[in-house]
Tab-separated table of C-alpha atoms and ligand atoms in Angstrom:
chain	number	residue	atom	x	y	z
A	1	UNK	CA	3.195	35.604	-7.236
A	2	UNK	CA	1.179	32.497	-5.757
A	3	UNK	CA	5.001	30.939	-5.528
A	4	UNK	CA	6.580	33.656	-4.116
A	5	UNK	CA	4.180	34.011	-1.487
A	6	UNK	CA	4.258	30.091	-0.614
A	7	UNK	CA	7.942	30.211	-0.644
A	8	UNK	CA	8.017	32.915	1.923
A	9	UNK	CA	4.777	30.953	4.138
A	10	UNK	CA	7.337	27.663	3.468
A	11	UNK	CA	10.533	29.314	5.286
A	12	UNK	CA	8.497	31.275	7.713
A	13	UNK	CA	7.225	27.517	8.999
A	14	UNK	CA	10.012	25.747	8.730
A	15	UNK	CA	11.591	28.196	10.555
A	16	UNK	CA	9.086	28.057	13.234
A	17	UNK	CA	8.869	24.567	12.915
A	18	UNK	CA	12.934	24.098	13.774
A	19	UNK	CA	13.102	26.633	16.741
A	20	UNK	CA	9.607	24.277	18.465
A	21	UNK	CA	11.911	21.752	17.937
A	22	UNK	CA	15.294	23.812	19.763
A	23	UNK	CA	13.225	24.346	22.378
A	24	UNK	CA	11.938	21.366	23.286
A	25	UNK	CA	15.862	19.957	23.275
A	26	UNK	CA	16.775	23.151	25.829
A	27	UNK	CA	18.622	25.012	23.153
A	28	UNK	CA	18.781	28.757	22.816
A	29	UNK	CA	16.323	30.332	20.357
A	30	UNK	CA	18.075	31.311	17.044
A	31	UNK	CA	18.343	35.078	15.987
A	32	UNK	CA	17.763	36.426	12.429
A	33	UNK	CA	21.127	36.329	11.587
A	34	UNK	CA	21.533	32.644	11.994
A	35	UNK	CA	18.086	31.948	10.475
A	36	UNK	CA	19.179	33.854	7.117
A	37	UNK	CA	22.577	31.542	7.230
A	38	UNK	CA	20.226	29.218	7.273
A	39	UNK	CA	18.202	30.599	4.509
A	40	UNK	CA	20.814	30.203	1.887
A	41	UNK	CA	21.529	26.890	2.866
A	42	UNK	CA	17.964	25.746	2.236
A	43	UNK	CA	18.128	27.582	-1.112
A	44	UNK	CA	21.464	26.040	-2.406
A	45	UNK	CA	20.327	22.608	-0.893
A	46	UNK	CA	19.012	20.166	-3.665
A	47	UNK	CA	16.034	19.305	-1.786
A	48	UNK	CA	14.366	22.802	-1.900
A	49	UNK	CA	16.053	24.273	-4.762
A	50	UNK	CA	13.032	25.922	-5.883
A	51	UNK	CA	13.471	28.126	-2.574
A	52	UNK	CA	16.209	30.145	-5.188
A	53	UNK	CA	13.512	31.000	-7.768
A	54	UNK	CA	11.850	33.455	-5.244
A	55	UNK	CA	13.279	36.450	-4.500
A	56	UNK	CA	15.974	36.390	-1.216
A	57	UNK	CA	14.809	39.694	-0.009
A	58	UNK	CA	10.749	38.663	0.726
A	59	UNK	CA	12.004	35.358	2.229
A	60	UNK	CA	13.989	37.469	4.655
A	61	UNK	CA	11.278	39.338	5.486
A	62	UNK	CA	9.360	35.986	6.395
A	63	UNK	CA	12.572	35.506	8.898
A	64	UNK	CA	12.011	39.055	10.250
A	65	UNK	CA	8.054	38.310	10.594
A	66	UNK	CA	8.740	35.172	12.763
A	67	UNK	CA	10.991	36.927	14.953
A	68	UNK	CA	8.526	39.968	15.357
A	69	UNK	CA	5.820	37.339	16.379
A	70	UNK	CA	7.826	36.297	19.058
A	71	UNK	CA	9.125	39.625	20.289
A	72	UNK	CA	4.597	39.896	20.206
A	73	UNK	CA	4.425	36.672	22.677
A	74	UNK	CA	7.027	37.197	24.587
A	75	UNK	CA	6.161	41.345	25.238
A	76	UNK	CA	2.826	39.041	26.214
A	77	UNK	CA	0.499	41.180	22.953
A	78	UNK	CA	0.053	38.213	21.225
A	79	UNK	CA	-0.238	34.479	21.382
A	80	UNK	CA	2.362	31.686	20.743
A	81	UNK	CA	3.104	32.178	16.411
A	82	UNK	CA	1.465	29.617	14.450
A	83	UNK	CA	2.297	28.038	11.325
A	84	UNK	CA	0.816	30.048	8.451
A	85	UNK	CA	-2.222	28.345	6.198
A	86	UNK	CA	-1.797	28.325	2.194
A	87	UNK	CA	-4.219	30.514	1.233
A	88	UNK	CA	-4.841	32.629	4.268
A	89	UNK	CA	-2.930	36.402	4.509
A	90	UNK	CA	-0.778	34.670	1.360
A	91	UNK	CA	2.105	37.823	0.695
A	92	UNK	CA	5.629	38.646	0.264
A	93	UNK	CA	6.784	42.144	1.332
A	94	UNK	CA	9.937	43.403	-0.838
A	95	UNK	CA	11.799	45.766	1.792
A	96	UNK	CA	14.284	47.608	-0.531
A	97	UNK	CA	13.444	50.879	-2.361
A	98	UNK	CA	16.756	50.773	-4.337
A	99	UNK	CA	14.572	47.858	-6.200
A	100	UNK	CA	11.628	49.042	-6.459
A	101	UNK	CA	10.315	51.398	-9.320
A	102	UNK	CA	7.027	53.210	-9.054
A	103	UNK	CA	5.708	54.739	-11.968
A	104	UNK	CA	2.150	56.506	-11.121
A	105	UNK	CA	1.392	58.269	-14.027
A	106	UNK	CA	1.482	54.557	-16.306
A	107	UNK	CA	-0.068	53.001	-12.979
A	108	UNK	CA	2.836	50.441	-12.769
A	109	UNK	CA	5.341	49.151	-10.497
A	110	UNK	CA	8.620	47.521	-11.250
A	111	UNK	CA	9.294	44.307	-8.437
A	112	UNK	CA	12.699	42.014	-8.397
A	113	UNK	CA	11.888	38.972	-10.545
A	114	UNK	CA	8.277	40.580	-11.576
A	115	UNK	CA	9.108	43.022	-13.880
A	116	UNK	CA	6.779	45.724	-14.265
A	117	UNK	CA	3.533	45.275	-13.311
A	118	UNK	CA	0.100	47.101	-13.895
A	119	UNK	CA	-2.046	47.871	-11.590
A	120	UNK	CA	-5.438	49.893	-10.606
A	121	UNK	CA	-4.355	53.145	-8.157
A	122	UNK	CA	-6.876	53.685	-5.535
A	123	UNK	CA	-5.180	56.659	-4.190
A	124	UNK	CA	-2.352	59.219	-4.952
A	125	UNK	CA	1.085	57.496	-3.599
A	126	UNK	CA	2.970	60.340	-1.555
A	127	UNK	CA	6.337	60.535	-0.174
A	128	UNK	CA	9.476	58.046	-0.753
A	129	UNK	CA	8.843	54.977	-1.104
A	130	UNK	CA	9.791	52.261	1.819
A	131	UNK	CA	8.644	48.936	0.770
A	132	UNK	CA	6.024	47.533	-0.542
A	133	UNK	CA	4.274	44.101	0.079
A	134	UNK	CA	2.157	42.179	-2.681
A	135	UNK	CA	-1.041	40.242	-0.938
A	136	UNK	CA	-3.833	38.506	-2.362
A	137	UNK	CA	-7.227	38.342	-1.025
A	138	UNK	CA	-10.168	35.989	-2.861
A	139	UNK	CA	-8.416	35.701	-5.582
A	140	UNK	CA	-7.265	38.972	-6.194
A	141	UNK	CA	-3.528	40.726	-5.873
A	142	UNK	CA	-3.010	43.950	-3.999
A	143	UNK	CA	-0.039	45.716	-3.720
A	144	UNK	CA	0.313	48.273	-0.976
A	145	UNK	CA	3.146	50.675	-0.910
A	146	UNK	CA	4.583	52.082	2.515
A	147	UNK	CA	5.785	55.744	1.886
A	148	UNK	CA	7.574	58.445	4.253
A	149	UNK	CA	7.180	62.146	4.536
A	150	UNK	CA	7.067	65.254	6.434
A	151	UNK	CA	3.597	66.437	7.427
A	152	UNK	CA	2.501	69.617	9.081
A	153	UNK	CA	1.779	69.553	12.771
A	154	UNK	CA	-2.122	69.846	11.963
A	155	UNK	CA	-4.119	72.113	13.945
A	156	UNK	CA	-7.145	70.177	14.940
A	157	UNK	CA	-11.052	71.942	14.367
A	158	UNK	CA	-14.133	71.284	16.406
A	159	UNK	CA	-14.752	70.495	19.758
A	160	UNK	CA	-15.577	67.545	22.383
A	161	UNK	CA	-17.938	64.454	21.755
A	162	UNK	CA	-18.949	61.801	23.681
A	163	UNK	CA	-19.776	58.551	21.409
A	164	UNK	CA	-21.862	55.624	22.759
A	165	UNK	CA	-21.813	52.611	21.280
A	166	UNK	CA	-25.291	50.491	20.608
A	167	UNK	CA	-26.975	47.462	18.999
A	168	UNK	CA	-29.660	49.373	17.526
A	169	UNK	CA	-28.163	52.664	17.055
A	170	UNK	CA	-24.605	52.093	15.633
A	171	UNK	CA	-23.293	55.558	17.059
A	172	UNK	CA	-25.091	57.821	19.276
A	173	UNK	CA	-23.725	61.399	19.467
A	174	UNK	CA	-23.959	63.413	22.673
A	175	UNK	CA	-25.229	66.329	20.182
A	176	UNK	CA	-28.361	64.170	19.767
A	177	UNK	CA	-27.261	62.464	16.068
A	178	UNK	CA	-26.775	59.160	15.686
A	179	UNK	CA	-25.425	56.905	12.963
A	180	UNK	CA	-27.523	53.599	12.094
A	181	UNK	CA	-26.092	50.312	12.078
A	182	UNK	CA	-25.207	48.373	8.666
A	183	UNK	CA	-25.081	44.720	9.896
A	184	UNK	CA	-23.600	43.405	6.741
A	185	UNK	CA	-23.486	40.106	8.133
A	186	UNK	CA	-27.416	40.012	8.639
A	187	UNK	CA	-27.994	41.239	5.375
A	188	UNK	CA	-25.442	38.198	4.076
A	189	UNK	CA	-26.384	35.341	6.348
A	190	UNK	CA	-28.907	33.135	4.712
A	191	UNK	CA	-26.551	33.381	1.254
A	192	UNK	CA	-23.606	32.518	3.211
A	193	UNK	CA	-25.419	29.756	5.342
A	194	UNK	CA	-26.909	28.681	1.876
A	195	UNK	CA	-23.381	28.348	0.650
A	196	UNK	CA	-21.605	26.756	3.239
A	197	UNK	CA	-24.333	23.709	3.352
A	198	UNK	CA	-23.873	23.446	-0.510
A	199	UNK	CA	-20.005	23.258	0.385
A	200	UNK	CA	-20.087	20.403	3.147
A	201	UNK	CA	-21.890	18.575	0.683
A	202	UNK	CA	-18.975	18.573	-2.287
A	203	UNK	CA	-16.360	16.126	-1.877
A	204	UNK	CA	-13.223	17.887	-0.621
A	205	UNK	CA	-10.643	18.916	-2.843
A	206	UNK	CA	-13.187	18.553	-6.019
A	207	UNK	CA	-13.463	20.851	-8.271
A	208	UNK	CA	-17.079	21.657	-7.505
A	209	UNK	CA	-15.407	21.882	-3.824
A	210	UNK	CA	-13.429	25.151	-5.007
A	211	UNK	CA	-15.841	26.451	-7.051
A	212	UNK	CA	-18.430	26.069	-3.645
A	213	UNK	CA	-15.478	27.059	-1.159
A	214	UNK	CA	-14.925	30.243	-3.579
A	215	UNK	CA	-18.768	31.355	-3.051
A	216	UNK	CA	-18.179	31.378	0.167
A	217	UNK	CA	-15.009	33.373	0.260
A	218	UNK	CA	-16.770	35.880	-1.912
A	219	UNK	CA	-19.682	36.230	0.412
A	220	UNK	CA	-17.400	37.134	3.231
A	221	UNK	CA	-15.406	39.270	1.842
A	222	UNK	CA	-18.137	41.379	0.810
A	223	UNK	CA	-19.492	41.462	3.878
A	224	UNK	CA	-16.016	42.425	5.190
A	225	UNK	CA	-15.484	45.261	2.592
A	226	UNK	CA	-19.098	46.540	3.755
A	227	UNK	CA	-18.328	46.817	7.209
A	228	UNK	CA	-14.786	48.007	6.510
A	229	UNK	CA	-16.572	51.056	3.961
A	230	UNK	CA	-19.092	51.557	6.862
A	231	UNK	CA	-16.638	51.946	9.682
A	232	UNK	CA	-14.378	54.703	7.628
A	233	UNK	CA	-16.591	56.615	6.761
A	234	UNK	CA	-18.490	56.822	10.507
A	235	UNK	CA	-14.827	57.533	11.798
A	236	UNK	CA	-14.292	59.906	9.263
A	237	UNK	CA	-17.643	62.266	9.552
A	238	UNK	CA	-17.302	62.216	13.360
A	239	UNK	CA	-13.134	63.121	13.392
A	240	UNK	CA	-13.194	65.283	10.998
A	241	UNK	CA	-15.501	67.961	13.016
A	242	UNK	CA	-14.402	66.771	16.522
A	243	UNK	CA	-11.032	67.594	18.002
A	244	UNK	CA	-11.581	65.565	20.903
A	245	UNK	CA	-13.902	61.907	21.331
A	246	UNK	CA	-14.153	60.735	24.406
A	247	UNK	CA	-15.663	56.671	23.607
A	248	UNK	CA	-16.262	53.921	25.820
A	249	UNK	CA	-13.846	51.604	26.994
A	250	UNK	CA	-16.124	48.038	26.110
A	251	UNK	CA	-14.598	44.866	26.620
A	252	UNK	CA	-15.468	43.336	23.264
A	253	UNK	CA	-14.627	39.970	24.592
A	254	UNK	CA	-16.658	39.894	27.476
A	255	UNK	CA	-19.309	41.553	26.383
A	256	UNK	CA	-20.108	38.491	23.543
A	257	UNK	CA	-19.265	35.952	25.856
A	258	UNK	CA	-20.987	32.908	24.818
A	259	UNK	CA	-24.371	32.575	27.670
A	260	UNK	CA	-24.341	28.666	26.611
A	261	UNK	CA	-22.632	27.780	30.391
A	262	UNK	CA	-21.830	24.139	31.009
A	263	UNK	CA	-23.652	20.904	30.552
A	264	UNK	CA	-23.681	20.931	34.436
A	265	UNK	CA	-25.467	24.762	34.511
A	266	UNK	CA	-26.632	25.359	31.146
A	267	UNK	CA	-27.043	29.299	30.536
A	268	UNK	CA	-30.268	30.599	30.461
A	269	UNK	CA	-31.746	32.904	26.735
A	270	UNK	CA	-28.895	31.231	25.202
A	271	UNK	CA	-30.501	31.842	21.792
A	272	UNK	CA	-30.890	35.736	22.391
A	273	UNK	CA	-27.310	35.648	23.602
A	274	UNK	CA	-25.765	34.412	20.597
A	275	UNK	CA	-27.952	36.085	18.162
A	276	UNK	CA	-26.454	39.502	20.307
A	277	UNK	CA	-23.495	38.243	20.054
A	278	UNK	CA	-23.371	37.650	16.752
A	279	UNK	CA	-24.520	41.487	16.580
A	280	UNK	CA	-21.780	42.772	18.395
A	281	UNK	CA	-18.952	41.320	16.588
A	282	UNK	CA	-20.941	42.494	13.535
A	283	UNK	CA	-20.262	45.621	14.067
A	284	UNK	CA	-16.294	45.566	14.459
A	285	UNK	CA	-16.259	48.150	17.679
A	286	UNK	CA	-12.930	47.685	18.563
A	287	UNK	CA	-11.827	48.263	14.266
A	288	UNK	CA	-13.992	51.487	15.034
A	289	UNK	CA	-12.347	52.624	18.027
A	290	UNK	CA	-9.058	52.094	16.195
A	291	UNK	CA	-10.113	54.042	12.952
A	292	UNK	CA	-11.195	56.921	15.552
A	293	UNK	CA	-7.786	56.608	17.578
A	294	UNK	CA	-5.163	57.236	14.395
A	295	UNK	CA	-7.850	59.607	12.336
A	296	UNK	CA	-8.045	61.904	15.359
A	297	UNK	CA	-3.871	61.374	15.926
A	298	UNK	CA	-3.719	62.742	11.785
A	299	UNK	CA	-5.557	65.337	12.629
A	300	UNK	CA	-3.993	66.853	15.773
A	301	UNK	CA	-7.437	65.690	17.394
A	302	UNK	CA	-7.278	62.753	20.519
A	303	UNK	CA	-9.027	60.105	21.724
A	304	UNK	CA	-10.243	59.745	25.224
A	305	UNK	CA	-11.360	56.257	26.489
A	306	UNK	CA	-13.300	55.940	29.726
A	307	UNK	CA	-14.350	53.270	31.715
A	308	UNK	CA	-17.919	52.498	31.045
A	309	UNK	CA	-19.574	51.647	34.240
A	310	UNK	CA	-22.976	53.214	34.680
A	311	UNK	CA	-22.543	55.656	31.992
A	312	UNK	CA	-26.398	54.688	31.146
A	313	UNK	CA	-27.917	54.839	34.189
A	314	UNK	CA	-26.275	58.165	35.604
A	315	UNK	CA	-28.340	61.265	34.843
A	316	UNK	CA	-26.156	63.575	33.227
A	317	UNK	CA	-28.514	66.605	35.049
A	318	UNK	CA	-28.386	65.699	39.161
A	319	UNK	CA	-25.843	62.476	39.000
A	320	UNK	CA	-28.150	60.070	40.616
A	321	UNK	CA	-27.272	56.553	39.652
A	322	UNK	CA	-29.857	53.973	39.483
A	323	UNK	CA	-31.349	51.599	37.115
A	324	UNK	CA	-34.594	52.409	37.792
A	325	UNK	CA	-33.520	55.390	35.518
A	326	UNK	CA	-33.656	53.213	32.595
A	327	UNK	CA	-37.439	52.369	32.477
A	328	UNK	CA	-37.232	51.126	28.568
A	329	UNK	CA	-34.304	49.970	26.687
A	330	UNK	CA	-34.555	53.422	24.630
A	331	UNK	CA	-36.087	55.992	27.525
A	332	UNK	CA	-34.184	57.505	30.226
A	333	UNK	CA	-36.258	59.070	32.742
A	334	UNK	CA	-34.437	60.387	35.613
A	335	UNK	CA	-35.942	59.046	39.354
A	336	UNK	CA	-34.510	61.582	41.219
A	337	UNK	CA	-35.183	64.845	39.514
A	338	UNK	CA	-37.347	63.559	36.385
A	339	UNK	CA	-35.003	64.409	33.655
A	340	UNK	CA	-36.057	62.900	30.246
A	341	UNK	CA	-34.358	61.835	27.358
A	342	UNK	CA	-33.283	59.354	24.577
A	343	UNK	CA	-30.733	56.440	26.275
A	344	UNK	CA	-28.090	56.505	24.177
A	345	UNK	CA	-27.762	60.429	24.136
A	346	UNK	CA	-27.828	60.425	27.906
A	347	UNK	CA	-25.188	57.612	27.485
A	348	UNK	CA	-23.025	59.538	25.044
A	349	UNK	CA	-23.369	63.020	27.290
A	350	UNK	CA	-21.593	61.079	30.400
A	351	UNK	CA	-19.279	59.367	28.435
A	352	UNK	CA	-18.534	63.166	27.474
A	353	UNK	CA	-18.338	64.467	31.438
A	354	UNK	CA	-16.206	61.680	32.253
A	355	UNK	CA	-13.772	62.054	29.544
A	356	UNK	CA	-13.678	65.772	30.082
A	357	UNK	CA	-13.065	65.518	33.521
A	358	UNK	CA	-10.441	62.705	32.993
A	359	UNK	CA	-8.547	66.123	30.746
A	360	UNK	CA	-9.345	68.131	34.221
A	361	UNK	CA	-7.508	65.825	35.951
A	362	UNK	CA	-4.678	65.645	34.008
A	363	UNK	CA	-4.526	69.216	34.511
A	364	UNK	CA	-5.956	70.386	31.249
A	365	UNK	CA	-8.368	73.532	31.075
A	366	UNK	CA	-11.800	72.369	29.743
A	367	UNK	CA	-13.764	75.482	30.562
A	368	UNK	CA	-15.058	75.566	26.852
A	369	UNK	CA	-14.343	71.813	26.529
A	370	UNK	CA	-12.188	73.514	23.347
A	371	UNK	CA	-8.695	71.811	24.260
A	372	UNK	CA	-6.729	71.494	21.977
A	373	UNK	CA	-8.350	74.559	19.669
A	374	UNK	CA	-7.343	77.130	18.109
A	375	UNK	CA	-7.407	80.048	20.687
A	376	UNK	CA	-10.671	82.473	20.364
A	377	UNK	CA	-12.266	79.885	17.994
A	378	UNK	CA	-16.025	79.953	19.586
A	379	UNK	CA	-16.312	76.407	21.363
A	380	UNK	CA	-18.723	74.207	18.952
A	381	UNK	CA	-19.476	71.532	21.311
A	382	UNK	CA	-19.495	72.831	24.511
A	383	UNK	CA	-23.021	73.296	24.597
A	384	UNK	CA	-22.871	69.664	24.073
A	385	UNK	CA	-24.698	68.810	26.810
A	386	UNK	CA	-27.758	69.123	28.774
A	387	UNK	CA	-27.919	72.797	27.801
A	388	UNK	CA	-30.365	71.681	24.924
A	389	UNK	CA	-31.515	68.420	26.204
A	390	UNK	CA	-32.652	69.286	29.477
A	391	UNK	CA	-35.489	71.157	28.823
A	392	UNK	CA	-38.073	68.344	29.303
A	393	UNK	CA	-36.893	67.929	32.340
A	394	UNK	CA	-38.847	69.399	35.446
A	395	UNK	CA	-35.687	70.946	37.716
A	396	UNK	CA	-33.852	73.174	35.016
A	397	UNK	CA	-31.523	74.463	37.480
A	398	UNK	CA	-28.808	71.803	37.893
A	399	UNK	CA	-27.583	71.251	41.961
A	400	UNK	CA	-23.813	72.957	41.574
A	401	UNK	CA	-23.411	70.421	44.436
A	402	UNK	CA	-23.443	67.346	42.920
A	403	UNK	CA	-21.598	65.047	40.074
A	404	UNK	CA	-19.972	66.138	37.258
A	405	UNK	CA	-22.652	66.011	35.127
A	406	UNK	CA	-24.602	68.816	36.850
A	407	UNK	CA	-21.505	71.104	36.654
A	408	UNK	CA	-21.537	70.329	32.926
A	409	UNK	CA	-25.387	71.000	32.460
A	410	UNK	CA	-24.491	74.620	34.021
A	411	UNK	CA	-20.766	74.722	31.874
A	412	UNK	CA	-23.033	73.744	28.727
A	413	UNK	CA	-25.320	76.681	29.453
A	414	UNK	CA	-23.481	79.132	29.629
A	415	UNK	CA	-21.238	78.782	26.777
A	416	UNK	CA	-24.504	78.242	24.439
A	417	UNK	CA	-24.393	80.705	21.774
A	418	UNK	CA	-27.371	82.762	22.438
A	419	UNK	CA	-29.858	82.825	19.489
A	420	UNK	CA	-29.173	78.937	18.937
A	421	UNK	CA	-31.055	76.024	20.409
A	422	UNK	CA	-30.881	72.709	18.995
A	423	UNK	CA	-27.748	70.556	18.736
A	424	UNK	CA	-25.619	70.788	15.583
A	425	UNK	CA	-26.114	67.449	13.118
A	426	UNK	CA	-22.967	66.393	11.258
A	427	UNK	CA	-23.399	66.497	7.735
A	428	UNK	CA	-23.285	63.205	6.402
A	429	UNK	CA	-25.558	61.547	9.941
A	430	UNK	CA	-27.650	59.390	8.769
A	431	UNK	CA	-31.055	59.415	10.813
A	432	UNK	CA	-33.243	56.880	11.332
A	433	UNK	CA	-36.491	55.763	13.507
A	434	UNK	CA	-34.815	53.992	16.277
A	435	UNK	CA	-36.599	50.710	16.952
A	436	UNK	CA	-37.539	50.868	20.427
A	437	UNK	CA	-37.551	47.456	22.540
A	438	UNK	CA	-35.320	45.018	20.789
A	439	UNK	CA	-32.228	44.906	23.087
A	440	UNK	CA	-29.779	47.917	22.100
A	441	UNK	CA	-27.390	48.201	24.880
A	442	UNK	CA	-25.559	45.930	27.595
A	443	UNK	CA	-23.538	47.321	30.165
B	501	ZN	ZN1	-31.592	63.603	37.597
């Protein structure tokens, strides 16, 4: 399998390799068709004979990957395609059903020039089969099979909620719940930094080298498998009794921007900077958004992105927008009309109001914030919203005159089922003592 997947990585760079080299001459780029003519002359050519062990229909497939990497660059959603790296993403995807046999209830699979092949189900396989692509990750081989089949239109359940996104506070619901962070790679980092100074001190290529260089793979994939278990199962508890979340739209990228400047204008708490930075790309927010995006898609649900200026400094009661709002990184305390609440929630209740009225002004009815609902199903979430927040606060009647949010507070109240206060917790929310003062939130 380690053969067949360098075979494929070999034609996918020589491939790459030749059509660098067409275009620096001015020649025309060639298509897949010419490349796989080319194919079989590399595999009846003496010089890479052992091209014809592996099977033809993988190496294609490298072909077809190299020309969907530049249909990526040129549609300008991806960079220039590099050369692949033995060792990193190593696979071979086999594209043809007609030679592929799946047999669940023995757990094996049947691959061209394989043979059957055990392996360890992690899930029910459902629908035809399409293709199927073998991969191996620190030193162990997955196969993943791509199926087809018809699936109900789903009806989605639940109603609207706003998510805001935090250092300190993973997930903040506008409900009030919030989800706590993991930070895997805190938990991991002395063992890994441990292990990569007892790696840069074995010669390379060693065989202490490998046995130090597969440490360290094995620390980071654990830490990637931790985050990855943490991030489904957040998406999952929050799509699976939402029909609607309306999230941030964060610019990851900009956000962990390194604050180290130039040697001319160094950057000032460059140390605080990178250790935030380092926080944020813990937490994969964009691989969460993503989750959220095709959960909510499988079940009927959608996914509303709004642009995230001021949504922590606007109070979600009278609409007045200041910073002095924010007193602490945790409090909210409204100047204007003295409005009190935790940060985050107040956070996650505008990101709500903005992505309902982005529905209103689409021209979707969001009277019970219920789009999208089954019809007469009471509206869960509508009384999302200040209706059980605002009570602290010392004007209770929201100004009908104002931002959205006000209109909301009044929406929120009305629709609150009477007899029921407090906000609804999801059932697996984990909650936790927020630790107040460490820095939780940049806008
Ligand atoms: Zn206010």
């Amino acid at each position: 399998m380690r053969r067949f997947a360098g075979s494929c990585r070999f034609v996918y760079n020589k491939a790459l390799a030749l059509q660098k080299e067409r275009y620096e001459c001015g020649e025309k780029k060639l298509g897949y068709a010419e490349l796989c003519k080319l194919l079989t002359e590399w595999r009846n050519s003496t010089e890479t004979a052992w091209l014809g062990d592996a099977p033809v229909h993988p190496l294609q497939q490298a072909l077809q990957d190299l020309e969907r990497a530049y249909a990526n660059f040129f549609a300008k959603r991806a960079g220039f395609p590099k050369f692949k790296k033995k060792g990193r993403h190593d696979s071979f995807r086999y594209p043809d059903p007609k030679q592929i046999k799946l047999d669940q209830t023995n757990s094996r699979i049947f691959l061209p020039k394989l043979g059957w092949l055990r392996y360890r189900n992690s899930r029910k396989v459902l629908g035809t089969v399409k293709n199927v692509t073998v991969s191996q990750s620190c030193g162990k081989w997955f196969v993943s099979i791509q199926t087809e089949r018809e699936v109900e239109q789903p009806i989605p359940t639940g109603g609207a909620v706003g998510v805001d996104m935090g250092i300190t506070r993973f997930a903040t619901l506008s409900d009030g719940s919030f989800y706590a962070p993991l930070n895997s790679f805190k938990r991991h980092e002395a063992r890994l930094r441990k292990a990569q100074q007892a790696l840069s001190r074995k010669v390379k290529f060693s065989n202490n080298w490998k046995k130090a260089k597969a440490r360290v793979q094995r620390i980071y994939s654990r830490i990637a498998n931790a985050r990855r278990d943490f991030l489904h199962k957040v998406s999952t508890a929050i799509c699976k009794s939402h029909a609607i979340v309306c999230i941030e739209d964060l610019q990851v990228r900009n956000m962990s921007k390194s604050a180290a400047g130039t040697a001319d204008a160094p950057g000032k708490n460059v140390r605080a900077k990178s250790g935030l930075n380092k926080s944020i790309l813990d937490q994969g927010w964009y691989e969460f958004r993503r989750q959220l995006d095709y959960k909510l898609a499988w079940k009927g649900g959608r996914l509303i992105v709004v642009p995230p200026q001021n949504t922590s400094r606007t109070c979600p009661c009278c609409g007045y927008v200041s910073a002095d709002n924010r007193p602490t990184q945790a409090r909210f305390k409204c100047a204007e009309c003295g409005f009190e609440g935790n940060a985050d929630v107040v956070g996650a209740i505008n990101i709500l109001s903005r992505g309902m009225q982005m529905l209103r002004d689409e021209g979707q009815d969001t009277t019970d914030a219920a789009v999208g609902m089954r019809v007469g199903e009471p509206p869960v979430s509508a009384r999302m919203a200040c209706g059980s927040n605002c009570t602290g606060g010392r004007k209770q009647e929201p100004a009908e005159t104002t931002a959205q949010g006000a209109i909301h507070a009044q929406r929120g109240r009305n629709l609150r089922p009477s007899g029921r206060g407090g906000c609804q917790r999801l059932p697996h929310t984990r909650i936790s003592a927020g630790n107040s003062g460490a820095i939780n939130r940049v806008d």
